[in-house]
Short mmCIF file of C-alpha atoms in Angstrom, two decimals:
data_model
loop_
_atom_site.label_atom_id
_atom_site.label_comp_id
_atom_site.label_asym_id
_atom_site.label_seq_id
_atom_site.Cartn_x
_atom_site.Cartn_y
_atom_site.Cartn_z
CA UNK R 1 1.20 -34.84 -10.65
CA UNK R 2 -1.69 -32.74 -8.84
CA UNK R 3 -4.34 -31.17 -10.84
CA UNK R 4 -5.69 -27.73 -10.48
CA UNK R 5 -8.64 -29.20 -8.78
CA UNK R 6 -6.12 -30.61 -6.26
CA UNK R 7 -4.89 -27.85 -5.90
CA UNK R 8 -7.91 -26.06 -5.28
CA UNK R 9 -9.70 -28.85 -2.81
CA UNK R 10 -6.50 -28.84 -0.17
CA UNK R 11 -5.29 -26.42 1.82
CA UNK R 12 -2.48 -24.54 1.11
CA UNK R 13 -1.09 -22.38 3.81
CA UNK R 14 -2.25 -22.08 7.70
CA UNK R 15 -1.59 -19.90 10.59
CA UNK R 16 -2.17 -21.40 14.08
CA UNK R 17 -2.08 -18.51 16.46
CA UNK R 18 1.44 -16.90 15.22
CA UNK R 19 3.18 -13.95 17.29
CA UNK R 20 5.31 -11.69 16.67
CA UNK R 21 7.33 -9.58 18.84
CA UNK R 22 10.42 -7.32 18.31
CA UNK R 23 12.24 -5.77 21.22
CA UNK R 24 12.68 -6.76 24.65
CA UNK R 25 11.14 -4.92 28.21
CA UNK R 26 8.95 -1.57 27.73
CA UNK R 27 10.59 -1.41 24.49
CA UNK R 28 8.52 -4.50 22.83
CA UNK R 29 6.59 -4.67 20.08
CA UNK R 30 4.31 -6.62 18.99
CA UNK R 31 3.36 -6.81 14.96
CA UNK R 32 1.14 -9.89 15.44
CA UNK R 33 -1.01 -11.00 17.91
CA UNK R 34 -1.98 -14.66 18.09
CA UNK R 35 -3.08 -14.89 14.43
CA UNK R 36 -4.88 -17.37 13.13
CA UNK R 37 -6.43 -17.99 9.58
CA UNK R 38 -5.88 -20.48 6.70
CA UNK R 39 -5.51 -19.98 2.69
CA UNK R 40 -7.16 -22.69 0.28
CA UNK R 41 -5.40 -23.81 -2.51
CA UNK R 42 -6.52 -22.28 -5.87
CA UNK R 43 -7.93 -18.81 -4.62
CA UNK R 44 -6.60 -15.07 -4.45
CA UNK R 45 -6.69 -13.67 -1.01
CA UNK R 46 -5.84 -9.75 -0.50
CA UNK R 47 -4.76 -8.46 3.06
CA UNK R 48 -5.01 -5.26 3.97
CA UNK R 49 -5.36 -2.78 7.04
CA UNK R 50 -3.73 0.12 8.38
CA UNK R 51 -0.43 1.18 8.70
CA UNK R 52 1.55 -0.73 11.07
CA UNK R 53 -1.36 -3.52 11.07
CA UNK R 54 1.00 -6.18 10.59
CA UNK R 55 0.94 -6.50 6.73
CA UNK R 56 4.37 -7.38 5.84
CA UNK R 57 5.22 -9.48 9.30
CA UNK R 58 2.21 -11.34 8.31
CA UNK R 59 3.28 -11.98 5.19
CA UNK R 60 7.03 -12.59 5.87
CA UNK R 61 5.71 -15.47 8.61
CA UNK R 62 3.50 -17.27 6.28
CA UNK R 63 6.03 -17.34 3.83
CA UNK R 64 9.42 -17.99 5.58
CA UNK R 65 11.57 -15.13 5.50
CA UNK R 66 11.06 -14.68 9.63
CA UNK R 67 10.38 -17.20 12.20
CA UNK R 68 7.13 -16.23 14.76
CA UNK R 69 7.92 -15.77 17.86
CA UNK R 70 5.10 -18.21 19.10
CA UNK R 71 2.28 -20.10 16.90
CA UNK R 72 2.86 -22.54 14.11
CA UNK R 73 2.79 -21.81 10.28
CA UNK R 74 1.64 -24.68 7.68
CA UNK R 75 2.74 -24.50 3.77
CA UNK R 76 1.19 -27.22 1.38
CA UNK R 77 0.69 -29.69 4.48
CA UNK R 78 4.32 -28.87 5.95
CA UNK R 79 4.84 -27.06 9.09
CA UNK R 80 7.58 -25.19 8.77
CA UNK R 81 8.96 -24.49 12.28
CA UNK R 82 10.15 -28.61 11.97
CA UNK R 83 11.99 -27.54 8.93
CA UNK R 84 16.14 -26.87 9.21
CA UNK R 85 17.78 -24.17 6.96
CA UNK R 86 18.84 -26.21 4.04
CA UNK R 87 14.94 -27.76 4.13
CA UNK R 88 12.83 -24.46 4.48
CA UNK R 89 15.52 -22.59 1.63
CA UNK R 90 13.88 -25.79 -0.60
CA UNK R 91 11.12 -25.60 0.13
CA UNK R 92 10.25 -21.63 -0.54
CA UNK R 93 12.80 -22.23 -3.37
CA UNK R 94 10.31 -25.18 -4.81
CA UNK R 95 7.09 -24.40 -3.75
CA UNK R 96 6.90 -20.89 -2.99
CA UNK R 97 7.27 -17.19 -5.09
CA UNK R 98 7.57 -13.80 -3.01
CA UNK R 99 7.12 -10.51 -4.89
CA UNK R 100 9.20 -8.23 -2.71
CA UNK R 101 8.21 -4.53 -2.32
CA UNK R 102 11.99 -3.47 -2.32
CA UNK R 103 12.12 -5.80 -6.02
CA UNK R 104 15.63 -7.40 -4.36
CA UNK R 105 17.16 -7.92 -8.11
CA UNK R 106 20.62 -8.44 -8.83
CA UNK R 107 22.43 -5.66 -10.07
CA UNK R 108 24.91 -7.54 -12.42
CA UNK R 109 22.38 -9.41 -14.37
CA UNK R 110 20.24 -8.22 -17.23
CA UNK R 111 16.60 -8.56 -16.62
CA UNK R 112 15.98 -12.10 -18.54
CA UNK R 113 18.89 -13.28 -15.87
CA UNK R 114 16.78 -12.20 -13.09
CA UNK R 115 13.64 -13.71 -14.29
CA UNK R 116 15.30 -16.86 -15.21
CA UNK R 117 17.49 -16.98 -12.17
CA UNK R 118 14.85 -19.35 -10.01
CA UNK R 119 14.56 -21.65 -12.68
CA UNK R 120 18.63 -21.87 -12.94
CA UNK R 121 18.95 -22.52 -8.94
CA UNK R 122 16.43 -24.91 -8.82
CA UNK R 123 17.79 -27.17 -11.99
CA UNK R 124 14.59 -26.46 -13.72
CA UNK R 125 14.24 -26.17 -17.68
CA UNK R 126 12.60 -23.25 -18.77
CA UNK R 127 9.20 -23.24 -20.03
CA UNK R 128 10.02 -20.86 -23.11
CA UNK R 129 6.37 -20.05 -23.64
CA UNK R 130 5.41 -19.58 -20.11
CA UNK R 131 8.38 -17.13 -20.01
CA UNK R 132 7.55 -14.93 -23.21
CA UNK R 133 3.89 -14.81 -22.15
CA UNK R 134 5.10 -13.30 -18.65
CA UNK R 135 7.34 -10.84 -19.95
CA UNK R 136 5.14 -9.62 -22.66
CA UNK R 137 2.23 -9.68 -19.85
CA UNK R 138 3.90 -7.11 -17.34
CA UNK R 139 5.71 -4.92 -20.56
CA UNK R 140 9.02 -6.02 -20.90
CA UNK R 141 9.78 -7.06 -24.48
CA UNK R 142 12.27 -4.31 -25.01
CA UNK R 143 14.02 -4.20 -21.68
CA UNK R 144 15.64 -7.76 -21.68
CA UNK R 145 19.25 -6.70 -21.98
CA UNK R 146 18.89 -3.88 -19.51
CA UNK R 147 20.59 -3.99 -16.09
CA UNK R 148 17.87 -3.06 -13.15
CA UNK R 149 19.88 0.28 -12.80
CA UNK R 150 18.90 1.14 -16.34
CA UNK R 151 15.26 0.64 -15.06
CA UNK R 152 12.56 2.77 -13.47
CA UNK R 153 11.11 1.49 -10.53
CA UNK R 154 8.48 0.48 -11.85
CA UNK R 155 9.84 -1.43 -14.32
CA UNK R 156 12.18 -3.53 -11.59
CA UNK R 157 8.92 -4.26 -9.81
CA UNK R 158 7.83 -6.08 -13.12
CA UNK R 159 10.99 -8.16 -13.34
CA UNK R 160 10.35 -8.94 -9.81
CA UNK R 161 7.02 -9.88 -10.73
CA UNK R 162 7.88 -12.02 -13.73
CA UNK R 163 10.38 -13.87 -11.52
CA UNK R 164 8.15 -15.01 -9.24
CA UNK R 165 5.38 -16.36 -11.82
CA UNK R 166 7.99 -18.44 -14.31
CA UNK R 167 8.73 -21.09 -11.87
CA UNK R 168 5.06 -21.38 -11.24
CA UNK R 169 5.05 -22.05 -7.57
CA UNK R 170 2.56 -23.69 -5.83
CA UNK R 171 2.13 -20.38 -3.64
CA UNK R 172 3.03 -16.88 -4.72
CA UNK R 173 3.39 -14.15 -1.67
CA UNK R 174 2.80 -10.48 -2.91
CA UNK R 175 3.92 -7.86 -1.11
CA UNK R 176 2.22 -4.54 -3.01
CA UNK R 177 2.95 -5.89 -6.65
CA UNK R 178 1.88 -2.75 -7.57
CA UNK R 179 2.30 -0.07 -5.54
CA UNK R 180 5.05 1.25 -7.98
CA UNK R 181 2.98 0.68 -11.06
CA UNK R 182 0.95 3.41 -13.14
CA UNK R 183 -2.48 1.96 -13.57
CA UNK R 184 -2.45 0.51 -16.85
CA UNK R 185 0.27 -1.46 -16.01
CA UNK R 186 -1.23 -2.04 -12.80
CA UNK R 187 -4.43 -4.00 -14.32
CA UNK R 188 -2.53 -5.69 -16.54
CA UNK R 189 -0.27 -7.24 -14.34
CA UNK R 190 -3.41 -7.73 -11.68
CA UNK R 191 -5.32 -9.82 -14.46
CA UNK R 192 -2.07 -11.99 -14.94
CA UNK R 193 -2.07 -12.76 -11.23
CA UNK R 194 -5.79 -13.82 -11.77
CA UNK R 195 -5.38 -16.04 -14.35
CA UNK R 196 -2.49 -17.49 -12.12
CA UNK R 197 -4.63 -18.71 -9.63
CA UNK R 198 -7.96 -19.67 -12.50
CA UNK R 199 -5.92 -21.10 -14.99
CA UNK R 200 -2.99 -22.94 -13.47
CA UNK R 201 -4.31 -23.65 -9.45
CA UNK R 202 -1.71 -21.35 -7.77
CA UNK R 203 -2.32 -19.76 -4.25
CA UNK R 204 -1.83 -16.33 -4.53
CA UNK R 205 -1.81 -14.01 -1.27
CA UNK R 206 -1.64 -10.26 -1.82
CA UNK R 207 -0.73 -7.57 0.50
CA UNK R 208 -1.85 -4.18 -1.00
CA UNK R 209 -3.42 -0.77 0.28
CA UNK R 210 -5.19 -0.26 -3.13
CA UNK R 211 -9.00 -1.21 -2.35
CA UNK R 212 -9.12 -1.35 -6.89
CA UNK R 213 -5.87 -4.10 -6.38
CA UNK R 214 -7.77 -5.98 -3.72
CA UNK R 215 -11.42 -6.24 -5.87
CA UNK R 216 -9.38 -8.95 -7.99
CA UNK R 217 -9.16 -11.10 -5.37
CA UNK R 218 -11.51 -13.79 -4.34
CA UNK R 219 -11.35 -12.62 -0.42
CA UNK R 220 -9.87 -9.66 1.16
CA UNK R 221 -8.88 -10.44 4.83
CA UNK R 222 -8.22 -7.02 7.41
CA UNK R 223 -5.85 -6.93 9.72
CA UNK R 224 -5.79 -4.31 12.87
CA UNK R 225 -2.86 -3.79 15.81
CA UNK R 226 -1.23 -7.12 14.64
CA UNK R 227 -4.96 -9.32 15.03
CA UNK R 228 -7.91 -10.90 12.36
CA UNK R 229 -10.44 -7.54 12.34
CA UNK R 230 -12.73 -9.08 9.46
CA UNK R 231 -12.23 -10.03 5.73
CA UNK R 232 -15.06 -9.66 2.98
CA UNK R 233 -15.36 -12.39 0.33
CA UNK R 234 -15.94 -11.47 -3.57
CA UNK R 235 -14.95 -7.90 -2.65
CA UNK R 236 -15.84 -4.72 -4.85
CA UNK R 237 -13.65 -1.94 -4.57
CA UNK R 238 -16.22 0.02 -2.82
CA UNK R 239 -16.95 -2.12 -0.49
CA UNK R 240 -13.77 -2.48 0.32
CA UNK R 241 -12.93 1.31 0.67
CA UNK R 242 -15.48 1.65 2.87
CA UNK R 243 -14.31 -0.98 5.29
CA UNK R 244 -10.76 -0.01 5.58
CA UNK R 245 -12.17 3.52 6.01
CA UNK R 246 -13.95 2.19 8.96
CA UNK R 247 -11.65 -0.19 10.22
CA UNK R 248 -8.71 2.82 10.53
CA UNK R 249 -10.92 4.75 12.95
CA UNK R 250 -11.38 1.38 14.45
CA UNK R 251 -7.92 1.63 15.00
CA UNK R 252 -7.26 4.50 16.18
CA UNK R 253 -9.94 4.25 18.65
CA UNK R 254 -7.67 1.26 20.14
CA UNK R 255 -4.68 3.24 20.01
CA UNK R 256 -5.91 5.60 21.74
CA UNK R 257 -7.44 2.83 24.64
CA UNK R 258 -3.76 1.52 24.73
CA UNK R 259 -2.00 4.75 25.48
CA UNK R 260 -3.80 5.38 28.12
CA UNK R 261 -2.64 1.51 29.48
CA UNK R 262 0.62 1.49 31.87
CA UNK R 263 4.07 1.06 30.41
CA UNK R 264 4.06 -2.26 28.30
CA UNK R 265 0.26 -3.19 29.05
CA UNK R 266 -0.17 -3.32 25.37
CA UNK R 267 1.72 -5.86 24.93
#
């Protein structure tokens, strides 16, 4: 059984120059552009930039959900472009959580059935404490029974939230946890992703355009037009509004260079 400090000491996902692309011809796309960067086991990582930086492609790579175009992606010491269907759906099922903006809950199940769903598929026992600590964590004592139609959105975004923290994966993938969240909620469920990663070792990486979200983590990391453009480490939320306000006319000073590039010289 690995300890937190295990945890902590190896590394626990890596991108080796991963790509991107969508399209074909002038048409083409590309969301990421021969990234490269690595995750240690046991920290909090936020990634942010622009719009259409890359974000969720990013994110969706390093945890998956879509295969890169070119590059190779490492989780927990497995790459998993040697992985078949049957082995990578075990392996995020086993070793990985993904907070999804769009919540993807079931309709037909109450909210404890989503939460405890993961831990049903997997043939896992649930840890009864670990569960009522979640739920009374993101605010959902009194909304067990209810169907995620009888919910607002924010409240589906804490079921989806819960789910991903009771079958305490090794890695937890966060795409805006709390973009739908007023901001008391918001902290609280921000502090519960902290003591996540201090408390029980798990990797947690956090997309989010909220420079207050990102201050929680232990390093923010910026993406621009698909590529690395910088990260800060022990990040205030100052400091990091102040970068991203930089790095977007950063940004748009390259999109502007790239328009002015023949058809499909951007990419």
């Amino acid at each position: 059984m690995h300890t937190s400090q295990d945890l902590r000491m190896a590394e626990a996902v890596r991108l080796d120059a991963v790509s991107k692309t969508y399209g074909r011809g002038d048409s083409q796309v590309a969301a990421l552009r021969g990234l490269s960067m690595s995750f240690a086991g046991g920290t909090f990582t936020a990634v942010m930039g622009p719009s259409g930086s890359g974000k969720s492609t990013f994110l969706h790579c390093a945890a998956g959900l879509v295969q890169p175009t070119s590059g190779k992606v490492t989780v927990g010491g497995t790459e998993l472009a040697g992985l078949d269907d049957t082995q990578l759906t075990k392996l995020r099922r086993d070793r990985i959580g993904f907070i999804f903006q769009s919540f993807n809950l079931l309709p037909a199940l109450t909210v404890m059935q989503n939460i405890t769903l993961p831990l049903q598929l997997a043939g896992q026992r649930p840890d009864k404490a670990l569960i009522r600590n979640v739920v009374q964590r993101v605010g959902l004592n009194e909304r067990l029974g209810h169907l995620p139609a009888q919910l607002s959105g924010g409240q589906q975004q804490r079921v989806a939230i819960a789910r991903a923290l009771v079958t305490r994966p090794a890695v937890v993938f966060a795409d805006e946890p709390t973009g739908a969240l007023d901001t008391r909620t918001a902290a609280s469920v921000l502090a519960l992703l902290r003591e996540s990663v201090d408390t029980a070792g798990q990797t947690l990486v956090m997309v989010t355009h909220d420079p207050v979200a990102a201050s929680y983590a232990d390093r923010v990391v910026f993406l621009a037009d698909g590529a690395f453009a910088g990260e800060l480490h022990r990040p205030t939320a100052d400091a990091v509004a102040a970068r991203m306000t930089r790095l977007g006319a950063w940004e748009d000073d390259t999109q502007r260079q790239n328009s002015q590039m023949p058809t499909g010289g951007r990419y």
